[in-house]
Each structure stands twice: as structure tokens, then as C-alpha cells.
XYZ file of C-alpha atoms in Angstrom:
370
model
C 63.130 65.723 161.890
C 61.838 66.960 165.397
C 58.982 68.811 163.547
C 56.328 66.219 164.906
C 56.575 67.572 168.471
C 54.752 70.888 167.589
C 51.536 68.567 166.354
C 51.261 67.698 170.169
C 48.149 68.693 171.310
C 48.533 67.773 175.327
C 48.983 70.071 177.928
C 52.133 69.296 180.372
C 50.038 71.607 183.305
C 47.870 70.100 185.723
C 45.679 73.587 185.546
C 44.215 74.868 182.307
C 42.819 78.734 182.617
C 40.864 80.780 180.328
C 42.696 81.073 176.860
C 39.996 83.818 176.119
C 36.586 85.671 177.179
C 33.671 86.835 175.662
C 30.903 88.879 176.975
C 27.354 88.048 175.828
C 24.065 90.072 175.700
C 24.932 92.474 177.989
C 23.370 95.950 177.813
C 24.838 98.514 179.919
C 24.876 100.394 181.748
C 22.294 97.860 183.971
C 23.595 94.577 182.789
C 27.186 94.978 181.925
C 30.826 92.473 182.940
C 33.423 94.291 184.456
C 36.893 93.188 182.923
C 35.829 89.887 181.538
C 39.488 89.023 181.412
C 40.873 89.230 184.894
C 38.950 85.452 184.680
C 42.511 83.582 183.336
C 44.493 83.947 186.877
C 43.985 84.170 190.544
C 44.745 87.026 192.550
C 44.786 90.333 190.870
C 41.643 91.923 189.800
C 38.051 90.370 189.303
C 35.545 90.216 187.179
C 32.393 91.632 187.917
C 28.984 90.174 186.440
C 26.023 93.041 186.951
C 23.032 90.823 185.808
C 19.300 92.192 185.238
C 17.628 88.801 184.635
C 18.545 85.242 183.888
C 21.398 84.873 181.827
C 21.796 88.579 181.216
C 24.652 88.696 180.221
C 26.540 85.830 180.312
C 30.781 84.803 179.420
C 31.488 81.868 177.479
C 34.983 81.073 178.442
C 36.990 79.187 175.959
C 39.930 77.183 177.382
C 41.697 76.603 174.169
C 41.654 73.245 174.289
C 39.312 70.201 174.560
C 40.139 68.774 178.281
C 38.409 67.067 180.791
C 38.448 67.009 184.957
C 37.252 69.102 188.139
C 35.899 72.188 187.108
C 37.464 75.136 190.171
C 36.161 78.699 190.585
C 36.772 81.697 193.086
C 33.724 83.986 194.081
C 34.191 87.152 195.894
C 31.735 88.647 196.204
C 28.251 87.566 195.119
C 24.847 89.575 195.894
C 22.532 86.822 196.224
C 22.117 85.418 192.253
C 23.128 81.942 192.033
C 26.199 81.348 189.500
C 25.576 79.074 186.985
C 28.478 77.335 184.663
C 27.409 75.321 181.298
C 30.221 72.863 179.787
C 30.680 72.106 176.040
C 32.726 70.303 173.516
C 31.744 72.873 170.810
C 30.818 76.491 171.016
C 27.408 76.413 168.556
C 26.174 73.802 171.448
C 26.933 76.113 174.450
C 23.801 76.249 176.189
C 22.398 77.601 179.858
C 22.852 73.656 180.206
C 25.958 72.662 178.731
C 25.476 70.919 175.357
C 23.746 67.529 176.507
C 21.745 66.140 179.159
C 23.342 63.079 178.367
C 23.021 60.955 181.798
C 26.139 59.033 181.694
C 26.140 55.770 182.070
C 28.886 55.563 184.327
C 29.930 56.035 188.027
C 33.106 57.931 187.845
C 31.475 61.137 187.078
C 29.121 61.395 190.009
C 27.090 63.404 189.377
C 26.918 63.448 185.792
C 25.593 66.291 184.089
C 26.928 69.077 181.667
C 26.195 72.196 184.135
C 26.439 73.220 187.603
C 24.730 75.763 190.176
C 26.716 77.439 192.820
C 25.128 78.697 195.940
C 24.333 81.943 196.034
C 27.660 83.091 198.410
C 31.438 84.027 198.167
C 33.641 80.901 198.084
C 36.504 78.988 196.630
C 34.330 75.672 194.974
C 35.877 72.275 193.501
C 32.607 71.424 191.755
C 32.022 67.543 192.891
C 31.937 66.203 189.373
C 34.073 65.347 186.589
C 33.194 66.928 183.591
C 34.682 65.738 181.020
C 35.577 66.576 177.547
C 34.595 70.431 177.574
C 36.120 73.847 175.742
C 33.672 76.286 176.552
C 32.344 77.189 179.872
C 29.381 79.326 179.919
C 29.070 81.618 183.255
C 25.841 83.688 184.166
C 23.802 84.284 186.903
C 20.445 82.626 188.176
C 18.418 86.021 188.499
C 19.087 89.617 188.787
C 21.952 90.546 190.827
C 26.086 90.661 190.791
C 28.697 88.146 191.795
C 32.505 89.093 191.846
C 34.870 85.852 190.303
C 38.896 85.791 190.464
C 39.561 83.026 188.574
C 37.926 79.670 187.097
C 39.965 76.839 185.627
C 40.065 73.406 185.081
C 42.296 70.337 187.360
C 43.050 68.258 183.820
C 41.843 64.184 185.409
C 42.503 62.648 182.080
C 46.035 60.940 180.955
C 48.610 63.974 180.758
C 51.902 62.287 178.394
C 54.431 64.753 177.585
C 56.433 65.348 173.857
C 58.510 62.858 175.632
C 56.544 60.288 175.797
C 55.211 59.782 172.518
C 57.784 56.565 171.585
C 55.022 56.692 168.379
C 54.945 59.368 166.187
C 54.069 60.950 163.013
C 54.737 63.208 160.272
C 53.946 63.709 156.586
C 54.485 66.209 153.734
C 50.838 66.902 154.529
C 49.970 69.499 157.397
C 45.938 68.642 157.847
C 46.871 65.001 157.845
C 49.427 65.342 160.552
C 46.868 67.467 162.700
C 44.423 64.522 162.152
C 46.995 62.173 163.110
C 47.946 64.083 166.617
C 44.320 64.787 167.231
C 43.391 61.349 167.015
C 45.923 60.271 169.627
C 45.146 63.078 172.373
C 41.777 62.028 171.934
C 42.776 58.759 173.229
C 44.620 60.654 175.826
C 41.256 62.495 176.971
C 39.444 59.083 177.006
C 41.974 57.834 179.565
C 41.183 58.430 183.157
C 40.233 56.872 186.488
C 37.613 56.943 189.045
C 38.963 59.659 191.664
C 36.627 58.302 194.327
C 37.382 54.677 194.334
C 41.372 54.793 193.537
C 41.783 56.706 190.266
C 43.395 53.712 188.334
C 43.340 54.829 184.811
C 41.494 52.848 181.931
C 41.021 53.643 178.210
C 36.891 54.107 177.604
C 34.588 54.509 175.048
C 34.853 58.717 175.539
C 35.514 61.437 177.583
C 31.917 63.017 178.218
C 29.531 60.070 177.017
C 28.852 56.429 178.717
C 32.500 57.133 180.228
C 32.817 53.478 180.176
C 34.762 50.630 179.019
C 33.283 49.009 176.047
C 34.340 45.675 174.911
C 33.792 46.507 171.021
C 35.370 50.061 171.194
C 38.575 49.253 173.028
C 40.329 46.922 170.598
C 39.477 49.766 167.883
C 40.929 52.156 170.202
C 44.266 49.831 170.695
C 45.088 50.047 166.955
C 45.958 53.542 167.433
C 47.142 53.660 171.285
C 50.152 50.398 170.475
C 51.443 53.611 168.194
C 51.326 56.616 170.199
C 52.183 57.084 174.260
C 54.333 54.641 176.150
C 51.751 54.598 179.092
C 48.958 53.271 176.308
C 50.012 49.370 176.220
C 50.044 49.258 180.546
C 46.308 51.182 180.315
C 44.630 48.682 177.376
C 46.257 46.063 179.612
C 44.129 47.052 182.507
C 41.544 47.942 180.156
C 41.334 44.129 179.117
C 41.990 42.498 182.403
C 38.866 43.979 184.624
C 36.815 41.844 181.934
C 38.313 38.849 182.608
C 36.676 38.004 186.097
C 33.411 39.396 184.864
C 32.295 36.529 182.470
C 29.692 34.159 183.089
C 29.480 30.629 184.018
C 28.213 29.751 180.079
C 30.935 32.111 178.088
C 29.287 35.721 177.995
C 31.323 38.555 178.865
C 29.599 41.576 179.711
C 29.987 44.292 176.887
C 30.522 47.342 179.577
C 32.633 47.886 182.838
C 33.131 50.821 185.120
C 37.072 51.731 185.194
C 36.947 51.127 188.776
C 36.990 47.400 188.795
C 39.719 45.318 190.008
C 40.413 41.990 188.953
C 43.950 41.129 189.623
C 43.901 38.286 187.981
C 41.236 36.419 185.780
C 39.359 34.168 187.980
C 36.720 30.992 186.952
C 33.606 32.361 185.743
C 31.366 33.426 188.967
C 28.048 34.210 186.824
C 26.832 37.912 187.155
C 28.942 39.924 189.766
C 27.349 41.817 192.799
C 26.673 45.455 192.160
C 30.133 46.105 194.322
C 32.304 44.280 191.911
C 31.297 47.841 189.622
C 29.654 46.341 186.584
C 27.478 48.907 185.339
C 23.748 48.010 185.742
C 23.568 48.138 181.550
C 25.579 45.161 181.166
C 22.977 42.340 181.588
C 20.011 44.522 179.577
C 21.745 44.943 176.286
C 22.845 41.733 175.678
C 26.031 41.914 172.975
C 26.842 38.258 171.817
C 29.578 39.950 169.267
C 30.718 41.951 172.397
C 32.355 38.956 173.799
C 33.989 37.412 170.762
C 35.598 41.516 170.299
C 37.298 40.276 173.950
C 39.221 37.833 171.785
C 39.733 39.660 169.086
C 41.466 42.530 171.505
C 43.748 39.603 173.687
C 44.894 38.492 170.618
C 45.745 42.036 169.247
C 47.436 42.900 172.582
C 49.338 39.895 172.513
C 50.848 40.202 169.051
C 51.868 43.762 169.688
C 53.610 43.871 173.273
C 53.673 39.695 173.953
C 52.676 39.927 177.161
C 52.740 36.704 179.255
C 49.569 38.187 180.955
C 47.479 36.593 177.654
C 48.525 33.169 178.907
C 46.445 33.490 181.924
C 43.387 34.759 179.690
C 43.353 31.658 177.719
C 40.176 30.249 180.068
C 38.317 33.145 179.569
C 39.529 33.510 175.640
C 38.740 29.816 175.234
C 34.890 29.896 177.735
C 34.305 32.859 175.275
C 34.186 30.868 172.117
C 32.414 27.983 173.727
C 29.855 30.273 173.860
C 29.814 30.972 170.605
C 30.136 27.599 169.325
C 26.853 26.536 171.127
C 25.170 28.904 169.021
C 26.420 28.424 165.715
C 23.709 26.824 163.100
C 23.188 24.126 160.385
C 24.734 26.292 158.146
C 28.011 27.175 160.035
C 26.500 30.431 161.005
C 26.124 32.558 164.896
C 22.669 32.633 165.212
C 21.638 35.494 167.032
C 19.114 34.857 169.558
C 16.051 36.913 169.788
C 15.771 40.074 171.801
C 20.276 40.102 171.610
C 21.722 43.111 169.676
C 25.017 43.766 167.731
C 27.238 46.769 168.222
C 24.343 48.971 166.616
C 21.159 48.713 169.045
C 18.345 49.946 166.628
C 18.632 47.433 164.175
C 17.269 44.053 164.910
C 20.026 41.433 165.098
C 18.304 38.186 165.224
C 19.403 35.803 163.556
C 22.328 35.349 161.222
C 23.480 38.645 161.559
C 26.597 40.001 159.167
C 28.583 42.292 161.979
C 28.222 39.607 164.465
C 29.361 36.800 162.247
C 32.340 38.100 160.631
C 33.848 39.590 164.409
C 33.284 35.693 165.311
C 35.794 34.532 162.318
C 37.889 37.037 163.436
C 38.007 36.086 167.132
C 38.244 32.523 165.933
C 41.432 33.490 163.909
C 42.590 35.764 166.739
C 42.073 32.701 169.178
C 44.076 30.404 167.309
């Protein structure tokens, strides 16, 4: 049965427009939108936002989809009021400033935050960062005033598969489990992007609008599902995996986090902690994640038993450094001893010692390894 392919949730346009517009505490005839709805395509008419104070009224646009990338809008014709858009994943969360300040962690984003101010003129604006992971765009003005807009829309950045390339699919006798099924996939898809600035090579990360970075104990979690869905998946955890493998340090340690943006064509000897150029975020070395670095075997050995890949051969040093480090720390009593001041893959509770999560991810990497 071909059924599966309406349970597809990605887009196969590079533009996503308004899917619908609402108009928000307005109170004509002073504060009033002219046809909200001449928002979801350029050229044609505009939409006209008469504003008597802050945020009086406003438009939450809903795109009809959760997407992620470079946020575009048109402006006529604007009387001197600042326009101000607000991005979020849910509509209850829609704020004046999106639905969190969240300060993301990493690079590719520049700069991060959940809204955006535009000056207060006519212009066609590419806001400079990617916001990612959004439905809802709210639009008002900064202060009393009007501003004229043709169009605003959304350049997806995120992996785009088609039907077509879904060599994985799914379907049961059960409807909500299918839509759980596809939904879990495309948000895979969302999570997988590059850094536009420094040569958009895509990598799977830890999610689309927070830390936007690759993390060592999500992405093997995240593999389970992408070996099953898109064919460009196993080529993008590859990558994923391999920008770790120059980062580890002369005793063992892997860094738990990495910007997408860094290249390491192939794994090299351990060079301790890499120069801020390299792209390792800045987090790396202050949360220290012992069970971080065993999750690297864990995920080699997953990738390796679904694809076999000859690329795992030429991770064995770093697989094999990575439990010497381990080793060195394991106790009387055949336990990982966490040191003090490390953490496991849940930061507010205390770790030290011989921790549970820690020690059963290091049987598993030493079964993984072997």
C-alpha cells in the first residue's frame, strides 16, 4: 500500500508562506489591519497595520507547519514604527519575544534569539539569523504608527527529503500511531542543517531551536530512528560522528558537544583541546561528560552494524583511546568512578561517584567496542 506517503510531513518547497492570519487586539477604527491576508504572497495587495501603541494590534501568522531557516519580509510602506516579528514552536507561547530567550549555545544561528526588530523604513529584509524550529510568527509594531507588508515567509535551511526518499517507512492499522511515527522522523529532518556562514555542511543535532548542537549522548538515540527513515540520514550521522573524532584528548575524553561546522576529514591522533577555530563550542571543557565519550562508542558501533561502513576502521584509535579512559577510572569493585565536580547526561544531579547512567552506557560501549 502507497498509503504511507500522505503521513509525510516535509515540505518539497524551498519557501513556506502564511497558511493563515489572525488579527489581534485591534480596535478600530484607530488601530485596525487592513486585509490581514494579502500576507501569504508577493505582489498583489498589502496588508496594512494602523497601530495606536505597542503591540496594538498585532498578526500571529501561522505557517502550517513546524520549519526552521531565514525568516524574509517585504515592507512598503512604513510611517516610522519599528516592525517587530516574534517566532514560536507553539501558539499559547507566542510572545512580543518569541517563546524563549533561550541563548543558544551554538554558532550557526548568529545571532540567536527568538525575535527580531526591523528598522523603521520600507525594504525587502533577509533577517541575518536562523531561526529555527518556529510555526507562528507574531508581527506588530514598536509604537504608534502604520507600516504597509507584501509578503513574509520563510527560506526552509533544514534537510528537505521528498516522499521519494523515504527508503524507510511506516504504516499501521492505527492512524495516531502512524502520525507519531512520521512526526518523529521530520523532526529529525528539522534537526538536520548546516552552518550557512562557514559552508552549510549538514549535521544531525540535538534540536532545531535549542543548543543547535551536536551532542555526543543524543545522536546515537537519534540514529535508531534516522538508519529507518531518509536515505540522506546514514551520510549525515556519518558526518555527525566523524567531526568528533579529531576532537579527543591526549588521555581519552571526547568532548560531549561540537558546532556542525567542524571539519575533520579524517580522525587524527589526539591533539588535546582544539583552538577556538577548530569550532568546539566553548561548553565543551566546563561540563565535563565522562559517559559522553563512552556514548561515542556506543554510536560507531551502532553505525557500523547498520550501514558497515569501512570509515569505523579508521575510528578504532579514537574508539579504543576512549575506553582507555575509562578503564583508568574504573574501581576496586569493577565500577566507573565518577570523579568529583563531572556530570552524567542529567546536569542537576550530582554524579560522583559510582553513578548508575554512567556505568551501564560504559558496559554498553564496552560491548559495542568489542
Amino acid at each position: 500500500s502507497g498509503a504511507w506517503r500522505s503521513y509525510v510531513l516535509d515540505s518539497p518547497y524551498p519557501l513556506v508562506y502564511p497558511a493563515s492570519v489572525e488579527v489581534r487586539d485591534a480596535s478600530p477604527p484607530q488601530s485596525r489591519v487592513e486585509n490581514p491576508t494579502e500576507l501569504s504572497a508577493p505582489g498583489g495587495g498589502v496588508t496594512t497595520i494602523h497601530a495606536t501603541a505597542v503591540g496594538n494590534p498585532y498578526i500571529v501568522v501561522d505557517l502550517g507547519r513546524l520549519t526552521g531557516g531565514r525568516v524574509e519580509i517585504a515592507v512598503s510602506a512604513n510611517s516610522g514604527a519599528p516592525v517587530r516579528l516574534a517566532y514560536s514552536e507553539a501558539r499559547r507561547f507566542l510572545g512580543p519575544r518569541g517563546d524563549i530567550d533561550h541563548g543558544s549555545q551554538g554558532r550557526n544561528d548568529d545571532p540567536s534569539s527568538r525575535s527580531d526588530v526591523l528598522p523603521a523604513q520600507a525594504g525587502v529584509y533577509q533577517l541575518p539569523g536562523i531561526r529555527g524550529a518556529q510555526r507562528y510568527v507574531r508581527i506588530e509594531l514598536n509604537g504608534a504608527g502604520s507600516a504597509q507588508i507584501d509578503y513574509i515567509r520563510l527560506v526552509v535551511t533544514h534537510l528537505r527529503p521528498t516522499v521519494g526518499d523515504y527508503v524507510g517507512h511506516f504504516l499501521s492499522s492505527d492512524d495516531l500511531l502512524n502520525r507519531i511515527w512520521y512526526a518523529g522522523a521530520y523532526t529529525l529532518n528539522v534537526d538536520s542543517y548546516g552552518d550557512p556562514v562557514r559552508g552549510n555542511k549538514f549535521a544531525v543535532t540535538d534540536g532545531a531551536k535549542h543548543d543547535r548542537l551536536i551532542w555526543l549522548g543524543d545522536l546515537p538515540i537519534e540514529a535508531l530512528a534516522g538508519f529507518y527513515t531518509v536515505r540522506q540520514m546514514p551520510f549525515l550521522l556519518r558526518r555527525s560522528y566523524q567531526l568528533f573524532t579529531c576532537q579527543q584528548y591526549p588521555g581519552g575524553f571526547i568532548p560531549q558537544v561540537s558546532d556542525v561546522h567542524v571539519e575533520c576529514p579524517e580522525p587524527g591522533r589526539p591533539n588535546g583541546p582544539p583552538p577556538p577555530a577548530r569550532g568546539i563550542c566553548t561548553c565543551a571543557t566546563a561540563q565535563r561528560l565522562p559517559s559522553y565519550t563512552a556514548w561515542f562508542v556506543i554510536g560507531a558501533a551502532d553505525y557500523y552494524r547498520m550501514t558497515a561502513d569501512p570509515v569505523v576502521e579508521e575510528w578504532l584509535p579514537v574508539v579504543r583511546r576512549a575506553i582507555r579512559f575509562f578503564a583508568k577510572s574504573v574501581g576496586p569493585r569493577g565500577l566507573f568512578v565518577t570523579a568529583p565536580g563531572y556530570l552524567n547526561w542529567h546536569p542537576p544531579d550530582r554524579a560522583e561517584g559510582e553513578d548508575a547512567d554512567t556505568n551501564a552506557v560504559w558496559v554498553r560501549a564496552l560491548q559495542g567496542a568489542s
